[in-house]
CSV table of C-alpha atoms in Angstrom, one decimal:
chain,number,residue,atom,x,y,z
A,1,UNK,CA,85.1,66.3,83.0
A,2,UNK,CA,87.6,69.1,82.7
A,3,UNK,CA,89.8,70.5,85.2
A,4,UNK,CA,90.9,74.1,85.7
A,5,UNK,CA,93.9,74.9,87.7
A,6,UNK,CA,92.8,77.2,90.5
A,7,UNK,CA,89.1,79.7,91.2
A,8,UNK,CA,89.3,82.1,93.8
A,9,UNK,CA,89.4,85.0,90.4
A,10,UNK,CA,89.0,84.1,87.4
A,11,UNK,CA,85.6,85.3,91.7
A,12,UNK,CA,87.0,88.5,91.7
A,13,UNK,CA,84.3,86.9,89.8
A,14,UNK,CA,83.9,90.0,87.3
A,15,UNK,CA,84.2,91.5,90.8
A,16,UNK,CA,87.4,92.8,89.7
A,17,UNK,CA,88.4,89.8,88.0
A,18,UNK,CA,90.6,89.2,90.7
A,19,UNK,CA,88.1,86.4,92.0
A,20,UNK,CA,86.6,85.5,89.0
A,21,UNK,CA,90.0,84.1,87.7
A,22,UNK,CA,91.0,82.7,91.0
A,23,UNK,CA,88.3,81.1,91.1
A,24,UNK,CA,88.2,79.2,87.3
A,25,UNK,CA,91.7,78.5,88.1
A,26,UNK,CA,90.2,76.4,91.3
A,27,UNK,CA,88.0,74.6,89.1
A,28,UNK,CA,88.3,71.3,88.6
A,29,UNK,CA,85.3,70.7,87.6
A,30,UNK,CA,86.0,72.5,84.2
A,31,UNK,CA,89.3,70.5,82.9
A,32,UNK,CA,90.9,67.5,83.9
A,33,UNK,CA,92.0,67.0,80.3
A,34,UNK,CA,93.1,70.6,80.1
A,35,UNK,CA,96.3,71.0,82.2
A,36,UNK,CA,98.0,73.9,82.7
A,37,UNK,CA,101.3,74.8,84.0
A,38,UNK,CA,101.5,75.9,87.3
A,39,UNK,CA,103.9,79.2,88.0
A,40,UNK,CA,106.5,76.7,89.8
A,41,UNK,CA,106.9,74.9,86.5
A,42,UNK,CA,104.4,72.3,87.7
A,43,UNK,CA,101.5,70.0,84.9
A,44,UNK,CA,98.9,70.9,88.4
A,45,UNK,CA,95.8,70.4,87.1
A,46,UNK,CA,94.4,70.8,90.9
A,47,UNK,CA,96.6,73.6,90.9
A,48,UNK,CA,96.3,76.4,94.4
A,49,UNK,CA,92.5,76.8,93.9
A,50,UNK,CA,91.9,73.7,92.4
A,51,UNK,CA,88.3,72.1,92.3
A,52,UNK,CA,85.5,74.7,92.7
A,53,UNK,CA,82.9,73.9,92.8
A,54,UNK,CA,81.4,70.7,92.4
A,55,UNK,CA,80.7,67.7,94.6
A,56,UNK,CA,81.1,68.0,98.7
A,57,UNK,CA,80.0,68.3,102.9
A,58,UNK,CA,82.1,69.6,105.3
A,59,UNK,CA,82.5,72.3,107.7
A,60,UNK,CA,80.1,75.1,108.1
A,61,UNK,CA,82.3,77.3,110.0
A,62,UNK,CA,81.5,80.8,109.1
A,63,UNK,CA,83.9,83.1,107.5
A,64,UNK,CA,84.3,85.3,110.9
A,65,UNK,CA,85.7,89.0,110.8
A,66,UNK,CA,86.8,90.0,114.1
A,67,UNK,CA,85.1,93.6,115.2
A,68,UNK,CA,82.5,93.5,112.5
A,69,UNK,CA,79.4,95.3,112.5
A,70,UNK,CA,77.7,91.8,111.9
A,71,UNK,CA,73.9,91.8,111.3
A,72,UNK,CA,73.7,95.8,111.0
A,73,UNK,CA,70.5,96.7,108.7
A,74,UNK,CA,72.6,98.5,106.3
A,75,UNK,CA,75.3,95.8,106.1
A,76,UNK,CA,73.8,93.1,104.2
A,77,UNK,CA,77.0,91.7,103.0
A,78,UNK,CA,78.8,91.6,105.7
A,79,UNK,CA,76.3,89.8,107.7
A,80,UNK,CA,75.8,87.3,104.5
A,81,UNK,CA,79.8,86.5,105.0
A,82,UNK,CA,79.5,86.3,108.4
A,83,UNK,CA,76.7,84.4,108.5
A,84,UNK,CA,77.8,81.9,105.8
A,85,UNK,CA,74.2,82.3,104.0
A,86,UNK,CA,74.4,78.9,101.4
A,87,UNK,CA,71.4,80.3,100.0
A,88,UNK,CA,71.6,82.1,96.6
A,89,UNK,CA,71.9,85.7,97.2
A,90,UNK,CA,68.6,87.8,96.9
A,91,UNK,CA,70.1,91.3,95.2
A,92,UNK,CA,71.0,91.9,91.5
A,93,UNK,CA,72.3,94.4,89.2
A,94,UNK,CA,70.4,97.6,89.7
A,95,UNK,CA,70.6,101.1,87.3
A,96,UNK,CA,73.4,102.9,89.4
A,97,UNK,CA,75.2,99.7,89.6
A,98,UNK,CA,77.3,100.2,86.3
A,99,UNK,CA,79.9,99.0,88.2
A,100,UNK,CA,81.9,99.0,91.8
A,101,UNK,CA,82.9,102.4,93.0
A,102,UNK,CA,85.8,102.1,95.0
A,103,UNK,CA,87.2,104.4,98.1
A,104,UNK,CA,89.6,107.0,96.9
A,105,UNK,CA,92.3,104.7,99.2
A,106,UNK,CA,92.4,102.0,96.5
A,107,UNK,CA,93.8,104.2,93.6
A,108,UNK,CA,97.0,102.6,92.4
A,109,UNK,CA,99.3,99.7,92.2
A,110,UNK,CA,99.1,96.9,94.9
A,111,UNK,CA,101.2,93.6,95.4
A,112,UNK,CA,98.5,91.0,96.6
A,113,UNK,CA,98.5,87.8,98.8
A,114,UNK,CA,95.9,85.8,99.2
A,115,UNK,CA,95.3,82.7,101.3
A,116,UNK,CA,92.7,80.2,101.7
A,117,UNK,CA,91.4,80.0,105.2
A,118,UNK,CA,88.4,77.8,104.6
A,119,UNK,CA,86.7,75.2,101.8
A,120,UNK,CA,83.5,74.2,102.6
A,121,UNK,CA,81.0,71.7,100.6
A,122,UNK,CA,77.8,72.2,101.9
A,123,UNK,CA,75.7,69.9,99.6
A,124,UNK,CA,77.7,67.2,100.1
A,125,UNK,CA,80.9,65.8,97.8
A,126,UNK,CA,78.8,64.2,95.5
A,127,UNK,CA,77.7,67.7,94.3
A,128,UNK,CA,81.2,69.2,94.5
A,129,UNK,CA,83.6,69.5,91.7
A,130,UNK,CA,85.8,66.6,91.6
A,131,UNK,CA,84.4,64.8,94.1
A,132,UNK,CA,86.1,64.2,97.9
A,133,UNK,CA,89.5,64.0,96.4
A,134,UNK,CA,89.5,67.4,95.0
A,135,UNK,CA,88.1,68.7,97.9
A,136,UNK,CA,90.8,67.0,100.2
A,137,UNK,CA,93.4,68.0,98.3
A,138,UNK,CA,92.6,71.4,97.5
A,139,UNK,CA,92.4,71.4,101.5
A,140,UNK,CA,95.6,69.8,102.0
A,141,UNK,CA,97.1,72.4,99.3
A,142,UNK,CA,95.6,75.3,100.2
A,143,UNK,CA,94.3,75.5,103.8
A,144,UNK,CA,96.8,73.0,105.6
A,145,UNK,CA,100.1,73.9,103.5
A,146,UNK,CA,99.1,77.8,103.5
A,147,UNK,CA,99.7,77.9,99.7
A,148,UNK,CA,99.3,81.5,98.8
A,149,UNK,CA,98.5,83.2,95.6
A,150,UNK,CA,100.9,86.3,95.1
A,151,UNK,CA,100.1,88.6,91.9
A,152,UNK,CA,99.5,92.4,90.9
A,153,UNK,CA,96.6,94.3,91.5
A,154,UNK,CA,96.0,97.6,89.9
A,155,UNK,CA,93.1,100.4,90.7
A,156,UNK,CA,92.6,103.3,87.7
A,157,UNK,CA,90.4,106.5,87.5
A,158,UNK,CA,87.4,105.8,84.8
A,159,UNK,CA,84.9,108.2,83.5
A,160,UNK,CA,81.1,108.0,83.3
A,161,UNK,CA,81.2,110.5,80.4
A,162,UNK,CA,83.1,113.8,79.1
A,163,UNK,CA,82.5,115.5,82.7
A,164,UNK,CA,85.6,114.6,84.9
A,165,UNK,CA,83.6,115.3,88.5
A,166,UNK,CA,81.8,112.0,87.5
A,167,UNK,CA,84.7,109.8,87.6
A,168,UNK,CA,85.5,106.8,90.1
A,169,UNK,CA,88.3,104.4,91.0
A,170,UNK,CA,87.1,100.9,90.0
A,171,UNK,CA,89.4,98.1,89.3
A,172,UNK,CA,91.5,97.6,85.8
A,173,UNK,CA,89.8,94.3,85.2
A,174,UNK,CA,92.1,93.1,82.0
A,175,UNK,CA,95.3,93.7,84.0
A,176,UNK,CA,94.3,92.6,87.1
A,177,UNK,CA,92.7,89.0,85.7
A,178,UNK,CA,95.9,88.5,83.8
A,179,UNK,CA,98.2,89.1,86.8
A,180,UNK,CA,96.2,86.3,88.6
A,181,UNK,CA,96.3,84.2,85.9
A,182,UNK,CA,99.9,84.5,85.0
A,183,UNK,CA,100.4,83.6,89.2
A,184,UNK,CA,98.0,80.9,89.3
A,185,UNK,CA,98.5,79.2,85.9
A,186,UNK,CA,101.6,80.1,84.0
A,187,UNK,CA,102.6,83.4,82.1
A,188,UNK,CA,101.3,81.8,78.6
A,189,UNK,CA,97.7,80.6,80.0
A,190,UNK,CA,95.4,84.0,78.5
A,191,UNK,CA,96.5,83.9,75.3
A,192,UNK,CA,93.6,87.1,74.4
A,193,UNK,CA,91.0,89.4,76.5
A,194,UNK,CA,88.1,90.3,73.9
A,195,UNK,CA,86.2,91.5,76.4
A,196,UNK,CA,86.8,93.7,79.8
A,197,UNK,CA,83.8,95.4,80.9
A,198,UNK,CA,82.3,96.1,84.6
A,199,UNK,CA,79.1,93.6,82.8
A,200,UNK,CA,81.0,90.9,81.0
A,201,UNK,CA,84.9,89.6,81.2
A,202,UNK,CA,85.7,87.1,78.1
A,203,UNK,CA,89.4,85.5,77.9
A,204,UNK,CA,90.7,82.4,75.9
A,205,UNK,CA,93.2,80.3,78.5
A,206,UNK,CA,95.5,77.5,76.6
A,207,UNK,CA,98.3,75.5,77.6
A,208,UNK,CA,101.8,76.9,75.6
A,209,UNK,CA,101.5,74.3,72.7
A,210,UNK,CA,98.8,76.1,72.0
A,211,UNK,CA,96.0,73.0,72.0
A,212,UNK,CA,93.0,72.4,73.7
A,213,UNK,CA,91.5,76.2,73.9
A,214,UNK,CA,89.4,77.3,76.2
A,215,UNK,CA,86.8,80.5,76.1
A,216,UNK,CA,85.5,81.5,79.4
A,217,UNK,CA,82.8,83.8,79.7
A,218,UNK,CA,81.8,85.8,82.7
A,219,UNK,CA,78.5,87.6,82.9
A,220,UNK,CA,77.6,89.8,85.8
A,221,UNK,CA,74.2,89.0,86.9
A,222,UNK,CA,74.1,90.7,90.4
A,223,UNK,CA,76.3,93.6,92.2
A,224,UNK,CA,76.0,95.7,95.5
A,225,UNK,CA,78.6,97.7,97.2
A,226,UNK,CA,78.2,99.1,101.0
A,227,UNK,CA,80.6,101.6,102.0
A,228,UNK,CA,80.4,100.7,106.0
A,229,UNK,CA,83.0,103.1,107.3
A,230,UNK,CA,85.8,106.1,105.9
A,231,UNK,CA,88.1,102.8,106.5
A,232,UNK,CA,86.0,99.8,105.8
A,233,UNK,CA,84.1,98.9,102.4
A,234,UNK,CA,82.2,95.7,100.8
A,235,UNK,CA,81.1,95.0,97.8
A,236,UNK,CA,79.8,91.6,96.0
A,237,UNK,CA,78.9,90.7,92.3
A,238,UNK,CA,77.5,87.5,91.1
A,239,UNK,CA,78.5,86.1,87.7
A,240,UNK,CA,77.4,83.3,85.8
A,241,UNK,CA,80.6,81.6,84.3
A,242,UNK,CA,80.3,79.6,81.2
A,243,UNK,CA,83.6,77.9,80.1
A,244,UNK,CA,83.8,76.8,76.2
A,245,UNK,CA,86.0,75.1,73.8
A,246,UNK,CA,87.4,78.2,72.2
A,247,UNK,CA,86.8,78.2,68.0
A,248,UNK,CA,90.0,77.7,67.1
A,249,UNK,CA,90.4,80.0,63.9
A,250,UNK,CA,87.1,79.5,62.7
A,251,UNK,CA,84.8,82.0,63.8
A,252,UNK,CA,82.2,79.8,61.8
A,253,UNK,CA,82.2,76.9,63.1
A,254,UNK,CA,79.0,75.8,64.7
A,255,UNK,CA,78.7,76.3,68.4
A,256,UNK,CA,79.4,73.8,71.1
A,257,UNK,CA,77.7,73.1,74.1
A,258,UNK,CA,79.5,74.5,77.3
A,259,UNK,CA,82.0,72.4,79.4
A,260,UNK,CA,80.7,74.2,82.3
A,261,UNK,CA,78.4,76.8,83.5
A,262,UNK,CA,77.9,77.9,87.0
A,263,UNK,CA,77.4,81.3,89.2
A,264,UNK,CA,79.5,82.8,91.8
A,265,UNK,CA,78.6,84.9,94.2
A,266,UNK,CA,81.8,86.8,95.6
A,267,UNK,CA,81.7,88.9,98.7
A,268,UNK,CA,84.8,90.7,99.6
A,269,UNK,CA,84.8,93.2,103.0
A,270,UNK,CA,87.9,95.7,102.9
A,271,UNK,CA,89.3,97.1,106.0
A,272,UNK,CA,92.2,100.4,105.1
A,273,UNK,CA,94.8,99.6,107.8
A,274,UNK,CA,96.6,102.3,106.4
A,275,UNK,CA,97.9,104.2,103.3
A,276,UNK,CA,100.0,101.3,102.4
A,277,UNK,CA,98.2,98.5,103.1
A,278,UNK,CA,94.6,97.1,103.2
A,279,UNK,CA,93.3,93.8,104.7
A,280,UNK,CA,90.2,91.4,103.2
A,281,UNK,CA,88.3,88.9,103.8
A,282,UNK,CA,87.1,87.2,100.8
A,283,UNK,CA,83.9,84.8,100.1
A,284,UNK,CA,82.9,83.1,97.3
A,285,UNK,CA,79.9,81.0,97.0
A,286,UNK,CA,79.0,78.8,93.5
A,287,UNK,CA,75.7,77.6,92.4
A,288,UNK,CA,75.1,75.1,90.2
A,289,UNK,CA,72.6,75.8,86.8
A,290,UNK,CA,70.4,73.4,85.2
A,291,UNK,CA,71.1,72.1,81.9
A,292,UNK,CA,69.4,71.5,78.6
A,293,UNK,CA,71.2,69.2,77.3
A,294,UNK,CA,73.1,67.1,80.2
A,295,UNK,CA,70.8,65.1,82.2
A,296,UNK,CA,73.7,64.3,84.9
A,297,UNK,CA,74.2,68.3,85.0
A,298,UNK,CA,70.3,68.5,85.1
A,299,UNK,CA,69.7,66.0,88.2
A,300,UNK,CA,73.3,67.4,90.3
A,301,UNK,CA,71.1,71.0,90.0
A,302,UNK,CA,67.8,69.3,91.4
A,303,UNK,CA,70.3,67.9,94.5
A,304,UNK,CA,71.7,71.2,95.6
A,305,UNK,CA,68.2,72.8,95.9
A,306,UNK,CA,69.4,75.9,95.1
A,307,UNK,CA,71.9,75.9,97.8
A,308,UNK,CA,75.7,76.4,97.4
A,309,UNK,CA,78.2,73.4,96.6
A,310,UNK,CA,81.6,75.2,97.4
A,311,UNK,CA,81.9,77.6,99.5
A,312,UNK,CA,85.7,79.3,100.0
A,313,UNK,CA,87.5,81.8,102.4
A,314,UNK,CA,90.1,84.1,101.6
A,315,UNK,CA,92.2,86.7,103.7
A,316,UNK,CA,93.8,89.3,100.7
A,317,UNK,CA,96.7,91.8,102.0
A,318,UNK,CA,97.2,94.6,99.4
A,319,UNK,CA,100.3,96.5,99.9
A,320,UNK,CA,101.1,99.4,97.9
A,321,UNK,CA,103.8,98.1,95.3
């Protein structure tokens, strides 16, 4: 079984691949014989997110915002993250949904924290990654010794096409997924980015000898975004993540079956608190897939029912760098 360093991004799942990295780096579930160096100089391979999501039961606290417009008709995501909904999420990826148009507010460069507040297994820990020890000690690590993530974050003006009135702010996925993983893994860990679009992130991680390469692949499978005030946004996307032993200079070589494959649902509710600063509350949810060619895979899937296995809470503070 392989074990990750840290998976809160690489959840901004594709979501701006702030999750998505966060959250492969939490997954211990994907590399025990990978490790990677942690950004104190530390071999963690249970590094700050460490063991997504895998094996576990726990609390079932929800994921509370204070002053939120909790079960409003046209605030599905909210009330999903404030509810704590387990179940897989109902919405996917429809035509206007090329990616997540964000307020105006979010255009430029921000210095991130972001700290667990709650892990959750709701299946039970022998359906969460790495079992009850990774799951008490990405507790002890994350919730109990407030071990927060600090990195970059950086918002750009795209374009839809040659007319400039159709542009948007959306996140710059490639530098914001490396910031993350430079802060969660080590400044050497994405040694390339073939691929950074609103539909599919592909990077190759590696420790700094250079051995043991691995490809992970995120594909976006589901996105909605509710604008809920001039000062309050949400938006979610739901990936499937499929971590690979990368080809190692051999584009030819026959393919390899996957070292992991999950979805991730991540939820994230933004509140402006002012020009210079803006406040989240982060959710990310991961469901196990069922497998071809591992039985043990196969059977975990049948367990879970279709329900979540890990389930995280995040508070993100953005402040203007």
């Amino acid at each position: 079984m392989i074990v990750l360093p840290n998976e809160q991004i690489i959840t901004m799942t594709i979501l701006s691949a702030l999750v998505i990295f966060a959250l492969l780096c939490n997954d211990s579930s994907t590399v025990s014989a990978y490790s990677f160096p942690s950004s104190r100089g530390k071999n963690d391979s249970v590094n700050r997110r460490a063991a997504l999501a895998q094996i576990a039961l726990v609390s079932s606290t929800p994921c509370l915002l204070p002053g939120s417009a909790y079960g409003a008709e046209n605030n599905i995501l909210e009330a999903r993250l404030q509810e704590n909904s387990i179940d897989p999420p109902t919405y996917g990826m429809e035509a206007s949904d090329t990616d997540i148009f964000y307020p105006q507010y979010f255009l430029g460069s921000w210095k991130a924290t972001s700290s667990t507040i709650d892990i959750q297994a709701p299946c039970g820990f022998q359906l969460f990654a790495g079992g009850k020890a990774a799951f008490d000690s990405a507790t002890q690590k994350e919730v109990v010794e407030k071990d927060s993530l600090q990195y970059r974050a950086r918002f750009i003006t795209q374009s839809r096409g040659d007319d400039a009135s159709t542009s948007y702010i959306a996140a710059d996925r490639e530098f914001n997924a490396k910031e993350i993983a430079k802060a969660a893994m080590g400044g050497y860990s994405v040694l390339d980015v073939p691929i950074a679009t609103p539909n599919r992130f592909s990077c190759i991680l590696g420790p700094p000898d250079g051995s043991n390469l691995i490809c992970v692949d995120i594909i976006t499978i589901g996105r909605k975004s509710e604008p809920l005030s001039d000062n309050k946004f949400a938006c979610s996307e739901v990936v499937r993540q499929i971590v690979s032993p990368a080809r190692k200079n051999n584009p030819n070589a026959p393919p390899t079956s996957p070292l992991s494959v999950k979805e991730i649902e991540t939820i994230s509710v933004y509140t402006k608190i002012n020009d210079d600063k803006i406040q989240c509350r982060q959710r990310t949810a991961t469901y196990l897939v069922p497998s071809q060619t591992d039985p043990i895979a196969f059977k975990k899937w049948q367990l879970s029912e279709g329900k979540s296995v890990d389930v995280r809470c995040y508070d993100v503070i953005y402040s203007r760098a």
